[in-house]
Short mmCIF file of C-alpha atoms in Angstrom, two decimals:
data_model
loop_
_atom_site.label_atom_id
_atom_site.label_comp_id
_atom_site.label_asym_id
_atom_site.label_seq_id
_atom_site.Cartn_x
_atom_site.Cartn_y
_atom_site.Cartn_z
CA MET A 1 -39.34 -48.82 -37.25
CA ASP A 2 -36.04 -46.98 -36.07
CA GLU A 3 -36.66 -43.41 -37.76
CA LEU A 4 -40.57 -43.60 -36.53
CA ILE A 5 -39.53 -43.70 -32.46
CA GLY A 6 -37.15 -40.92 -33.18
CA GLN A 7 -39.20 -39.07 -34.80
CA LEU A 8 -42.43 -39.85 -32.35
CA ALA A 9 -39.69 -39.28 -29.20
CA ALA A 10 -38.66 -36.33 -30.81
CA LYS A 11 -42.16 -35.00 -30.93
CA ALA A 12 -43.89 -36.01 -27.71
CA GLY A 13 -40.93 -35.79 -25.56
CA ILE A 14 -40.37 -39.05 -24.29
CA ASP A 15 -38.39 -41.53 -24.36
CA GLU A 16 -37.63 -44.09 -27.19
CA ALA A 17 -38.66 -47.35 -25.16
CA VAL A 18 -42.32 -45.30 -24.19
CA ALA A 19 -41.96 -44.30 -27.78
CA GLU A 20 -41.75 -48.05 -29.70
CA LYS A 21 -44.15 -49.55 -27.01
CA THR A 22 -46.96 -46.63 -27.75
CA ILE A 23 -46.14 -47.50 -31.71
CA GLY A 24 -46.83 -51.67 -30.46
CA ILE A 25 -50.05 -50.83 -29.09
CA ILE A 26 -51.25 -48.35 -32.13
CA LEU A 27 -50.93 -50.77 -34.86
CA GLY A 28 -52.20 -53.23 -32.40
CA PHE A 29 -55.26 -51.44 -31.76
CA LEU A 30 -55.64 -50.82 -35.12
CA ARG A 31 -55.14 -53.71 -36.36
CA SER A 32 -58.03 -55.42 -34.16
CA GLU A 33 -60.25 -52.25 -34.40
CA GLY A 34 -59.45 -50.83 -38.24
CA PRO A 35 -59.76 -51.44 -41.78
CA SER A 36 -57.72 -55.21 -41.07
CA ASP A 37 -56.85 -55.05 -45.47
CA LYS A 38 -55.55 -51.66 -44.95
CA VAL A 39 -53.98 -51.90 -41.37
CA GLN A 40 -51.88 -54.65 -42.91
CA ALA A 41 -50.61 -52.86 -45.81
CA LEU A 42 -49.02 -50.16 -43.22
CA ILE A 43 -47.86 -52.33 -41.12
CA ASP A 44 -45.99 -54.55 -43.35
CA LYS A 45 -44.28 -50.83 -44.84
CA ILE A 46 -42.83 -50.53 -41.19
CA PRO A 47 -39.64 -52.71 -40.60
CA GLY A 48 -39.66 -54.20 -36.86
CA ALA A 49 -43.79 -53.40 -36.49
CA GLU A 50 -44.86 -56.80 -36.17
CA ALA A 51 -42.11 -57.03 -33.60
CA ALA A 52 -43.41 -53.87 -31.36
CA ILE A 53 -47.10 -54.95 -31.40
CA ALA A 54 -46.27 -58.65 -30.16
CA ALA A 55 -43.86 -57.29 -27.53
CA SER A 56 -46.97 -54.77 -26.46
CA SER A 57 -49.62 -57.40 -26.75
CA ASN A 58 -49.03 -58.85 -23.52
CA SER A 59 -49.15 -55.51 -20.93
CA GLY A 60 -53.64 -56.79 -20.80
CA GLY A 61 -55.02 -56.08 -17.12
CA LEU A 62 -56.89 -52.69 -16.66
CA ALA A 63 -57.44 -52.42 -20.38
CA ARG A 64 -58.39 -56.13 -21.00
CA LEU A 65 -60.69 -55.93 -18.01
CA MET A 66 -62.28 -52.46 -19.48
CA GLY A 67 -62.90 -54.48 -23.21
CA GLY A 68 -61.12 -52.90 -26.48
CA GLY A 69 -62.45 -49.94 -28.30
CA LEU A 70 -60.56 -46.66 -27.88
CA MET A 71 -61.42 -46.43 -24.34
CA ALA A 72 -59.16 -49.53 -23.48
CA LEU A 73 -56.24 -48.29 -26.11
CA GLY A 74 -56.42 -44.91 -23.61
CA THR A 75 -56.06 -47.41 -20.68
CA LYS A 76 -52.57 -48.84 -22.29
CA LEU A 77 -51.15 -45.63 -23.16
CA MET A 78 -51.83 -43.76 -20.05
CA GLY A 79 -50.11 -46.99 -18.52
CA LEU A 80 -46.81 -45.68 -19.62
CA GLY A 81 -47.39 -42.76 -18.58
CA LEU A 82 -48.51 -40.94 -21.34
CA GLY A 83 -50.85 -38.05 -21.32
CA MET A 84 -53.59 -36.77 -23.29
CA GLY A 85 -52.10 -34.55 -25.28
CA GLU A 86 -48.82 -36.57 -25.66
CA ILE A 87 -51.48 -39.32 -27.00
CA GLN A 88 -52.86 -36.66 -29.65
CA SER A 89 -49.74 -35.77 -30.60
CA ILE A 90 -48.48 -39.46 -31.04
CA ALA A 91 -51.18 -40.15 -32.72
CA ARG A 92 -50.61 -37.39 -35.20
CA GLU A 93 -47.18 -38.43 -36.01
CA LEU A 94 -47.94 -41.92 -36.13
CA PHE A 95 -50.52 -41.02 -39.43
CA LYS A 96 -48.67 -38.47 -40.76
CA PHE A 97 -45.77 -41.17 -41.15
CA GLY A 98 -49.04 -43.75 -42.17
CA ARG A 99 -49.78 -41.23 -45.30
CA ASP A 100 -45.95 -41.25 -45.93
CA LYS A 101 -45.50 -44.77 -46.26
CA ILE A 102 -49.09 -46.19 -48.03
CA GLY A 103 -50.39 -42.46 -49.10
CA ALA A 104 -52.91 -40.12 -47.65
CA ASP A 105 -55.71 -41.89 -49.39
CA GLN A 106 -55.19 -45.42 -47.31
CA MET A 107 -54.28 -43.83 -44.40
CA GLY A 108 -57.40 -42.10 -44.32
CA GLU A 109 -59.25 -45.00 -44.69
CA ILE A 110 -58.11 -46.54 -41.96
CA ILE A 111 -58.62 -43.36 -40.02
CA ALA A 112 -62.45 -43.69 -41.07
CA GLY A 113 -62.57 -46.83 -40.30
CA THR A 114 -61.83 -47.35 -37.48
CA PRO A 115 -64.49 -46.45 -34.42
CA GLY A 116 -63.32 -43.23 -32.80
CA LEU A 117 -59.78 -41.96 -34.28
CA SER A 118 -61.14 -39.43 -36.21
CA GLN A 119 -60.66 -37.50 -33.66
CA PHE A 120 -56.82 -37.73 -33.32
CA ALA A 121 -56.56 -37.37 -36.71
#
């Protein structure tokens, strides 16, 4: 997890604490919206992912009022102070990391199986 946090923070130019929260929010989104078996395989390959998801899941508020899906994800990430460019950069880096961990085919299935996600791949 530290490796991923460092990569995301460096690539997006954000603080490591924000990067960790971002990872938790995105993985939590993938878990709820994507193909669960494929997403769980990815989560299992990232030490500390479960803790990051748990830590980020309590940030409901406005995002919860908007429902679920990609809009709620964007609202949560913008709530951390991230702009759209940073979110896209983080998503691309996270998907690249995922391809390294579980393979391009499985990561492709997660992206294809999660509504709206392909625009960030």
